[in-house]
Short mmCIF file of C-alpha atoms in Angstrom, two decimals:
data_model
loop_
_atom_site.label_atom_id
_atom_site.label_comp_id
_atom_site.label_asym_id
_atom_site.label_seq_id
_atom_site.Cartn_x
_atom_site.Cartn_y
_atom_site.Cartn_z
CA UNK D 1 0.00 0.00 0.00
CA UNK D 2 1.30 3.44 -0.88
CA UNK D 3 2.51 5.78 1.78
CA UNK D 4 0.04 8.16 3.34
CA UNK D 5 -0.29 9.99 6.62
CA UNK D 6 -2.64 12.51 8.14
CA UNK D 7 -1.77 15.71 9.94
CA UNK D 8 -3.66 18.43 11.71
CA UNK D 9 -3.45 21.86 10.20
CA UNK D 10 -1.68 24.48 12.28
CA UNK D 11 -3.03 27.87 11.41
CA UNK D 12 -1.61 31.00 13.00
CA UNK D 13 -3.83 33.42 14.83
CA UNK D 14 -5.01 36.35 12.75
CA UNK D 15 -3.35 39.55 13.95
CA UNK D 16 -5.80 42.08 15.39
CA UNK D 17 -6.75 45.07 13.28
CA UNK D 18 -5.81 48.54 14.42
CA UNK D 19 -8.18 50.00 16.92
CA UNK D 20 -10.72 52.35 15.38
CA UNK D 21 -13.84 54.06 16.70
CA UNK D 22 -16.82 51.75 16.87
CA UNK D 23 -19.38 52.09 14.07
CA UNK D 24 -22.43 53.98 15.30
CA UNK D 25 -25.82 52.37 15.01
CA UNK D 26 -27.04 52.49 11.42
CA UNK D 27 -30.56 53.57 10.72
CA UNK D 28 -32.39 51.38 8.23
CA UNK D 29 -34.54 54.05 6.64
CA UNK D 30 -34.17 55.88 3.34
CA UNK D 31 -30.98 57.16 1.80
CA UNK D 32 -28.87 59.69 3.59
CA UNK D 33 -28.48 63.18 2.23
CA UNK D 34 -25.92 63.26 -0.56
CA UNK D 35 -22.51 64.70 0.11
CA UNK D 36 -20.93 63.51 -3.08
CA UNK D 37 -17.41 64.59 -3.88
CA UNK D 38 -16.71 66.47 -7.10
CA UNK D 39 -15.73 64.44 -10.12
CA UNK D 40 -11.97 64.13 -10.55
CA UNK D 41 -10.46 66.10 -13.41
CA UNK D 42 -9.91 64.25 -16.67
CA UNK D 43 -6.37 63.11 -17.09
CA UNK D 44 -4.42 65.12 -19.66
CA UNK D 45 -1.34 62.94 -19.69
CA UNK D 46 -0.80 59.21 -19.81
CA UNK D 47 -0.69 57.42 -16.46
CA UNK D 48 2.91 56.58 -15.65
CA UNK D 49 2.89 52.84 -15.06
CA UNK D 50 6.15 52.87 -13.12
CA UNK D 51 4.67 55.31 -10.62
CA UNK D 52 3.95 53.85 -7.22
CA UNK D 53 0.38 53.58 -6.10
CA UNK D 54 -0.84 56.18 -3.55
CA UNK D 55 -1.01 54.46 -0.20
CA UNK D 56 -1.72 54.87 3.45
CA UNK D 57 -0.55 52.90 6.44
CA UNK D 58 -3.30 50.33 6.06
CA UNK D 59 -3.35 49.77 2.31
CA UNK D 60 0.36 49.48 1.63
CA UNK D 61 2.30 50.19 -1.53
CA UNK D 62 2.67 46.48 -2.26
CA UNK D 63 -1.07 45.89 -2.53
CA UNK D 64 -2.01 44.43 -5.86
CA UNK D 65 -4.75 42.54 -7.67
CA UNK D 66 -5.71 41.66 -11.19
CA UNK D 67 -8.86 41.20 -13.18
CA UNK D 68 -10.44 41.10 -16.58
CA UNK D 69 -13.81 42.07 -17.94
CA UNK D 70 -16.50 40.65 -20.14
CA UNK D 71 -17.78 42.41 -23.24
CA UNK D 72 -20.29 45.18 -22.72
CA UNK D 73 -22.74 44.85 -25.57
CA UNK D 74 -25.24 47.56 -24.70
CA UNK D 75 -25.77 49.95 -27.57
CA UNK D 76 -24.62 52.99 -25.65
CA UNK D 77 -21.63 51.33 -24.04
CA UNK D 78 -18.09 52.14 -25.19
CA UNK D 79 -16.19 49.48 -27.08
CA UNK D 80 -13.74 47.62 -24.83
CA UNK D 81 -10.12 47.15 -25.72
CA UNK D 82 -9.31 44.07 -27.74
CA UNK D 83 -8.76 40.84 -25.84
CA UNK D 84 -9.95 39.86 -22.41
CA UNK D 85 -7.46 41.88 -20.35
CA UNK D 86 -7.85 45.65 -20.28
CA UNK D 87 -4.24 46.21 -19.28
CA UNK D 88 -2.77 44.89 -22.50
CA UNK D 89 -2.32 48.35 -23.98
CA UNK D 90 -0.40 49.58 -20.94
CA UNK D 91 2.17 46.79 -21.29
CA UNK D 92 3.62 48.18 -24.49
CA UNK D 93 7.14 49.39 -23.96
CA UNK D 94 7.55 47.83 -20.54
CA UNK D 95 10.43 45.44 -20.05
CA UNK D 96 9.09 41.91 -20.33
CA UNK D 97 5.49 40.76 -20.59
CA UNK D 98 3.03 39.60 -17.99
CA UNK D 99 4.47 36.07 -17.74
CA UNK D 100 7.92 37.48 -17.03
CA UNK D 101 6.46 39.66 -14.29
CA UNK D 102 4.51 36.70 -12.92
CA UNK D 103 7.74 34.73 -12.66
CA UNK D 104 9.47 37.64 -10.98
CA UNK D 105 6.55 38.29 -8.64
CA UNK D 106 6.46 34.67 -7.52
CA UNK D 107 10.24 34.43 -7.17
CA UNK D 108 10.13 34.16 -3.36
CA UNK D 109 7.52 31.41 -3.46
CA UNK D 110 9.19 29.54 -6.34
CA UNK D 111 12.57 29.77 -4.63
CA UNK D 112 11.12 28.08 -1.58
CA UNK D 113 9.15 25.38 -3.41
CA UNK D 114 11.36 24.84 -6.45
CA UNK D 115 14.57 25.06 -4.44
CA UNK D 116 13.19 22.68 -1.84
CA UNK D 117 12.31 20.14 -4.52
CA UNK D 118 15.86 20.38 -5.84
CA UNK D 119 17.24 19.61 -2.39
CA UNK D 120 14.89 16.68 -1.75
CA UNK D 121 15.09 14.92 -5.09
CA UNK D 122 18.75 15.07 -5.98
CA UNK D 123 19.54 11.61 -7.38
CA UNK D 124 17.28 9.55 -5.16
CA UNK D 125 14.28 7.28 -5.38
CA UNK D 126 10.79 8.53 -4.69
CA UNK D 127 10.45 6.59 -1.46
CA UNK D 128 8.39 7.16 1.68
CA UNK D 129 10.98 9.46 3.23
CA UNK D 130 11.13 11.62 0.10
CA UNK D 131 7.34 11.89 0.00
CA UNK D 132 7.24 12.93 3.65
CA UNK D 133 9.87 15.58 2.97
CA UNK D 134 7.87 16.82 -0.02
CA UNK D 135 4.69 17.05 2.05
CA UNK D 136 6.53 19.02 4.73
CA UNK D 137 7.86 21.38 2.07
CA UNK D 138 4.41 21.99 0.58
CA UNK D 139 2.90 22.62 4.01
CA UNK D 140 5.65 25.13 4.79
CA UNK D 141 4.77 26.90 1.51
CA UNK D 142 1.17 27.33 2.73
CA UNK D 143 -0.52 24.90 0.34
CA UNK D 144 -2.38 23.50 3.33
CA UNK D 145 -2.13 20.14 5.07
CA UNK D 146 -4.81 18.32 3.09
CA UNK D 147 -3.64 19.68 -0.26
CA UNK D 148 0.00 18.89 0.49
CA UNK D 149 -0.91 15.33 1.45
CA UNK D 150 -3.02 14.94 -1.70
CA UNK D 151 -0.26 16.20 -4.01
CA UNK D 152 2.39 14.02 -2.39
CA UNK D 153 0.14 10.97 -2.63
CA UNK D 154 -0.65 11.61 -6.30
CA UNK D 155 3.05 11.85 -7.09
CA UNK D 156 3.73 8.66 -5.15
CA UNK D 157 1.01 6.74 -6.97
CA UNK D 158 2.62 7.49 -10.33
CA UNK D 159 6.32 7.22 -9.51
CA UNK D 160 6.74 5.44 -6.16
CA UNK D 161 10.12 3.67 -5.73
CA UNK D 162 11.41 5.01 -9.05
CA UNK D 163 14.39 7.24 -9.72
CA UNK D 164 13.27 10.83 -10.12
CA UNK D 165 14.97 14.15 -10.74
CA UNK D 166 13.87 17.61 -9.55
CA UNK D 167 12.66 18.72 -12.98
CA UNK D 168 10.37 15.67 -13.31
CA UNK D 169 8.91 16.31 -9.86
CA UNK D 170 8.37 20.01 -10.60
CA UNK D 171 6.58 19.22 -13.88
CA UNK D 172 4.33 16.61 -12.24
CA UNK D 173 3.48 18.92 -9.34
CA UNK D 174 2.74 21.81 -11.70
CA UNK D 175 0.22 19.66 -13.57
CA UNK D 176 -1.49 18.54 -10.38
CA UNK D 177 -1.59 22.06 -8.92
CA UNK D 178 -2.99 23.48 -12.16
CA UNK D 179 -5.73 20.83 -12.03
CA UNK D 180 -6.76 22.15 -8.60
CA UNK D 181 -6.66 25.76 -9.76
CA UNK D 182 -8.33 25.54 -13.16
CA UNK D 183 -11.94 25.26 -11.90
CA UNK D 184 -11.63 28.51 -9.90
CA UNK D 185 -9.91 30.63 -12.57
CA UNK D 186 -12.81 32.82 -13.64
CA UNK D 187 -12.63 36.37 -14.99
CA UNK D 188 -14.60 39.14 -13.34
CA UNK D 189 -17.05 39.78 -16.16
CA UNK D 190 -19.19 42.90 -16.32
CA UNK D 191 -22.87 42.23 -17.01
CA UNK D 192 -24.09 44.71 -19.65
CA UNK D 193 -27.69 44.26 -18.48
CA UNK D 194 -26.79 46.14 -15.29
CA UNK D 195 -25.99 49.84 -15.49
CA UNK D 196 -23.96 50.01 -13.41
CA UNK D 197 -22.58 46.60 -12.56
CA UNK D 198 -22.08 46.95 -8.80
CA UNK D 199 -18.99 45.41 -7.19
CA UNK D 200 -18.79 45.48 -3.39
CA UNK D 201 -15.14 45.15 -2.35
CA UNK D 202 -14.50 43.66 1.10
CA UNK D 203 -11.49 42.57 3.14
CA UNK D 204 -9.57 43.33 6.30
CA UNK D 205 -7.78 46.65 6.74
CA UNK D 206 -4.40 46.46 5.05
CA UNK D 207 -5.33 43.74 2.56
CA UNK D 208 -5.21 46.18 -0.34
CA UNK D 209 -8.91 46.88 -0.95
CA UNK D 210 -8.57 50.56 -1.82
CA UNK D 211 -5.49 50.06 -3.97
CA UNK D 212 -7.18 47.18 -5.78
CA UNK D 213 -10.21 49.36 -6.51
CA UNK D 214 -7.95 52.07 -7.90
CA UNK D 215 -6.15 49.64 -10.16
CA UNK D 216 -9.42 48.17 -11.43
CA UNK D 217 -10.67 51.69 -12.11
CA UNK D 218 -7.48 52.44 -14.05
CA UNK D 219 -7.85 49.32 -16.16
CA UNK D 220 -11.52 49.77 -16.93
CA UNK D 221 -11.31 53.47 -17.73
CA UNK D 222 -8.37 52.77 -20.04
CA UNK D 223 -10.54 50.17 -21.75
CA UNK D 224 -13.26 52.77 -22.35
CA UNK D 225 -15.67 51.93 -19.55
CA UNK D 226 -17.40 54.51 -17.38
CA UNK D 227 -16.40 53.88 -13.77
CA UNK D 228 -17.77 55.36 -10.53
CA UNK D 229 -16.05 54.94 -7.17
CA UNK D 230 -17.59 54.95 -3.69
CA UNK D 231 -15.39 55.66 -0.66
CA UNK D 232 -17.35 53.46 1.72
CA UNK D 233 -14.59 52.97 4.31
CA UNK D 234 -15.82 56.09 6.06
CA UNK D 235 -13.88 55.53 9.29
CA UNK D 236 -10.48 55.80 7.62
CA UNK D 237 -9.86 59.25 6.21
CA UNK D 238 -6.70 58.00 4.50
CA UNK D 239 -8.70 55.42 2.53
CA UNK D 240 -11.11 58.12 1.35
CA UNK D 241 -8.25 60.38 0.30
CA UNK D 242 -6.51 57.52 -1.48
CA UNK D 243 -9.62 56.69 -3.49
CA UNK D 244 -10.09 60.35 -4.39
CA UNK D 245 -6.53 60.40 -5.75
CA UNK D 246 -7.36 57.40 -7.91
CA UNK D 247 -10.48 59.19 -9.07
CA UNK D 248 -8.40 62.18 -10.15
CA UNK D 249 -5.90 59.97 -11.95
CA UNK D 250 -8.50 57.97 -13.84
CA UNK D 251 -11.18 60.61 -14.33
CA UNK D 252 -13.66 58.46 -12.40
CA UNK D 253 -16.20 60.29 -10.19
CA UNK D 254 -15.90 59.52 -6.48
CA UNK D 255 -18.74 59.61 -3.97
CA UNK D 256 -17.30 60.48 -0.57
CA UNK D 257 -18.51 61.88 2.76
CA UNK D 258 -17.15 63.10 6.04
CA UNK D 259 -15.33 60.72 8.37
CA UNK D 260 -17.76 58.50 10.28
CA UNK D 261 -20.64 58.96 7.83
CA UNK D 262 -23.18 56.20 7.24
CA UNK D 263 -21.56 53.84 4.74
CA UNK D 264 -24.90 52.45 3.57
CA UNK D 265 -26.26 55.91 2.82
CA UNK D 266 -23.08 56.71 0.91
CA UNK D 267 -23.44 53.52 -1.16
CA UNK D 268 -27.05 54.47 -1.99
CA UNK D 269 -25.97 57.93 -3.14
CA UNK D 270 -23.14 56.45 -5.21
CA UNK D 271 -25.50 54.06 -6.98
CA UNK D 272 -27.91 56.89 -7.73
CA UNK D 273 -25.10 59.02 -9.14
CA UNK D 274 -23.66 56.13 -11.16
CA UNK D 275 -27.08 55.49 -12.69
CA UNK D 276 -27.47 59.13 -13.65
CA UNK D 277 -24.03 59.02 -15.32
CA UNK D 278 -24.93 55.77 -17.13
CA UNK D 279 -21.79 54.26 -15.59
CA UNK D 280 -20.77 50.75 -16.57
CA UNK D 281 -19.38 49.78 -13.18
CA UNK D 282 -19.62 51.00 -9.59
CA UNK D 283 -16.80 49.94 -7.24
CA UNK D 284 -17.63 50.32 -3.52
CA UNK D 285 -14.91 50.34 -0.89
CA UNK D 286 -15.85 49.08 2.59
CA UNK D 287 -14.51 48.96 6.14
CA UNK D 288 -12.50 45.97 7.32
CA UNK D 289 -12.54 46.04 11.11
CA UNK D 290 -12.71 42.31 11.82
CA UNK D 291 -12.00 42.80 15.52
CA UNK D 292 -15.56 44.18 15.75
CA UNK D 293 -17.23 41.42 13.77
CA UNK D 294 -20.84 42.06 14.76
CA UNK D 295 -20.72 45.73 13.78
CA UNK D 296 -18.99 44.95 10.50
CA UNK D 297 -21.63 42.35 9.69
CA UNK D 298 -24.38 44.85 10.41
CA UNK D 299 -22.71 47.47 8.23
CA UNK D 300 -22.11 45.18 5.25
CA UNK D 301 -25.59 43.70 5.41
CA UNK D 302 -27.14 47.15 5.59
CA UNK D 303 -25.14 48.30 2.55
CA UNK D 304 -26.59 45.38 0.60
CA UNK D 305 -30.15 46.08 1.79
CA UNK D 306 -29.91 49.76 0.88
CA UNK D 307 -28.43 49.05 -2.55
CA UNK D 308 -31.29 46.66 -3.24
CA UNK D 309 -33.79 49.48 -2.77
CA UNK D 310 -32.52 50.77 -6.11
CA UNK D 311 -31.40 47.49 -7.72
CA UNK D 312 -32.82 44.27 -6.22
CA UNK D 313 -29.95 42.25 -7.71
CA UNK D 314 -27.15 44.46 -6.33
CA UNK D 315 -24.34 43.90 -5.72
CA UNK D 316 -23.68 41.81 -8.80
CA UNK D 317 -20.31 40.79 -7.32
CA UNK D 318 -18.78 40.82 -3.84
CA UNK D 319 -15.02 40.70 -4.23
CA UNK D 320 -12.94 39.61 -1.24
CA UNK D 321 -9.40 41.04 -1.34
CA UNK D 322 -6.80 38.91 0.45
CA UNK D 323 -3.18 39.65 1.30
CA UNK D 324 -0.88 36.77 0.32
CA UNK D 325 1.66 37.71 2.97
CA UNK D 326 -0.63 36.53 5.79
CA UNK D 327 -0.43 32.91 4.64
CA UNK D 328 -2.87 30.57 6.36
CA UNK D 329 -4.65 33.51 8.00
CA UNK D 330 -6.18 34.10 4.57
CA UNK D 331 -8.10 30.83 5.00
CA UNK D 332 -9.56 32.15 8.26
CA UNK D 333 -10.47 35.44 6.59
CA UNK D 334 -12.37 33.68 3.81
CA UNK D 335 -14.36 31.72 6.36
CA UNK D 336 -15.11 34.84 8.41
CA UNK D 337 -16.26 36.99 5.48
CA UNK D 338 -18.41 34.17 4.10
CA UNK D 339 -20.22 34.26 7.43
CA UNK D 340 -20.68 38.02 7.11
CA UNK D 341 -21.75 38.33 3.47
CA UNK D 342 -22.20 36.40 0.21
CA UNK D 343 -18.64 36.45 -1.18
CA UNK D 344 -18.66 35.71 -4.92
CA UNK D 345 -14.94 35.83 -5.75
CA UNK D 346 -11.37 36.49 -4.59
CA UNK D 347 -8.48 38.76 -5.54
CA UNK D 348 -5.10 37.87 -4.03
CA UNK D 349 -2.66 40.76 -3.61
CA UNK D 350 1.01 41.19 -2.67
CA UNK D 351 2.27 37.91 -4.12
CA UNK D 352 5.52 39.66 -4.96
CA UNK D 353 6.13 40.46 -1.30
CA UNK D 354 5.69 36.94 0.03
CA UNK D 355 7.01 33.38 -0.10
CA UNK D 356 3.46 32.21 0.60
CA UNK D 357 2.01 32.03 -2.91
CA UNK D 358 0.89 28.48 -2.17
CA UNK D 359 -2.00 29.87 -0.12
CA UNK D 360 -3.93 30.32 -3.35
CA UNK D 361 -3.82 26.54 -3.91
CA UNK D 362 -5.13 25.95 -0.39
CA UNK D 363 -7.99 28.43 -0.92
CA UNK D 364 -8.95 26.82 -4.23
CA UNK D 365 -8.97 23.35 -2.70
CA UNK D 366 -10.81 24.33 0.49
CA UNK D 367 -13.46 26.74 -0.81
CA UNK D 368 -13.66 26.60 -4.61
CA UNK D 369 -14.47 30.32 -4.82
CA UNK D 370 -13.71 31.98 -8.17
CA UNK D 371 -10.27 33.56 -8.20
CA UNK D 372 -10.63 36.63 -10.40
CA UNK D 373 -7.30 38.31 -9.95
CA UNK D 374 -3.74 38.11 -8.69
CA UNK D 375 -1.27 40.91 -8.14
CA UNK D 376 2.49 40.58 -8.48
CA UNK D 377 3.68 44.18 -8.53
CA UNK D 378 3.00 47.78 -7.62
CA UNK D 379 1.60 49.18 -10.86
CA UNK D 380 -1.81 48.94 -12.47
CA UNK D 381 -0.28 46.78 -15.22
CA UNK D 382 0.51 44.14 -12.59
CA UNK D 383 -3.23 43.61 -12.10
CA UNK D 384 -4.10 40.59 -14.19
CA UNK D 385 -6.66 37.81 -14.55
CA UNK D 386 -5.71 34.63 -12.76
CA UNK D 387 -4.13 32.09 -15.14
CA UNK D 388 -3.73 28.70 -13.40
CA UNK D 389 -1.16 26.95 -15.62
CA UNK D 390 1.46 29.75 -15.68
CA UNK D 391 0.85 30.32 -11.96
CA UNK D 392 1.36 26.63 -11.10
CA UNK D 393 4.52 26.39 -13.18
CA UNK D 394 5.99 29.58 -11.72
CA UNK D 395 5.13 28.43 -8.19
CA UNK D 396 7.25 25.27 -8.47
CA UNK D 397 10.15 27.02 -10.20
CA UNK D 398 9.42 26.27 -13.86
CA UNK D 399 9.23 28.79 -16.68
CA UNK D 400 5.63 30.01 -17.09
CA UNK D 401 4.35 28.93 -20.49
CA UNK D 402 4.78 31.53 -23.17
CA UNK D 403 8.00 33.12 -21.87
#
């Protein structure tokens, strides 16, 4: 019988969020009085892709995500850029393409996994000891206990007690990892029947929500879509200011209010404004104070209820932004936010700042939520749709296909 053993997952405690004032009780009546910020000025010069993203202490410079869009076929909608990734035009002239940047962004993770494979499988048989070492390596790379055991067992079933070399093991693992990831690789498609398509963006403070929204706005406005932004994290003035900067850079209107304002009322006003502008997409930022879970749940649920007064199907998507650097804590965050609200998809940021890229494999195996986007750099061009095969190959230290 082939080798197999079971382990218990050891997941670190999630660090507490910074203390912030408690959310006041939210009234459930009609919309609050509008205090919408002025529309940002149209950009008169091209966005400099090498420029660092505006940040605050919570949403750090390394925050990244990626996404794509579906075609908008409404008669009055602008024509999208060719292809399924609106950042293609911004890549011209940059050194290397997306796959090269993916490889570079995952270098810390691939060094750990690929280098570990090289150490384990240097001129030896694939025996029980080697499989145990491989499982330990995959667990240390945050692929999760169950997934690591599954991958090691699959490799053992095919090649047990045979001579193997590191390149053969990497190729086999890349295939098996891609098989786990392929079902969840789904683009974030805009529905042309909704004007606007409402995307509620959630996540803990510091995960990169606001930066992700700004990058999505940059991509979609470059592709010819009308974008409206809502600064719904009303308890963090820095987040509001950051989103307003993105609005100025992209020419996207921003609905904002004073610090501590009712987030649900702001979301209602933003949806009204976006409808009047015939916007294609409305991106709503939200608070992320998980240390006060009951208040956050009440706030998110109220935002949804208030939006549905205007559009019963809103939000069309609820995007959970996760920080790759927190490793297994990301699993806990997915579970927590699924208890708070109906999460429809994931964007994973900061892969370039972490050796924990394997967490995406664990999330795919455990939850099966669509993974819309990954981020491997600081610029808007590093926001891309999730591609499972190049990701899996880069993770284990192989060249991503197409480079």
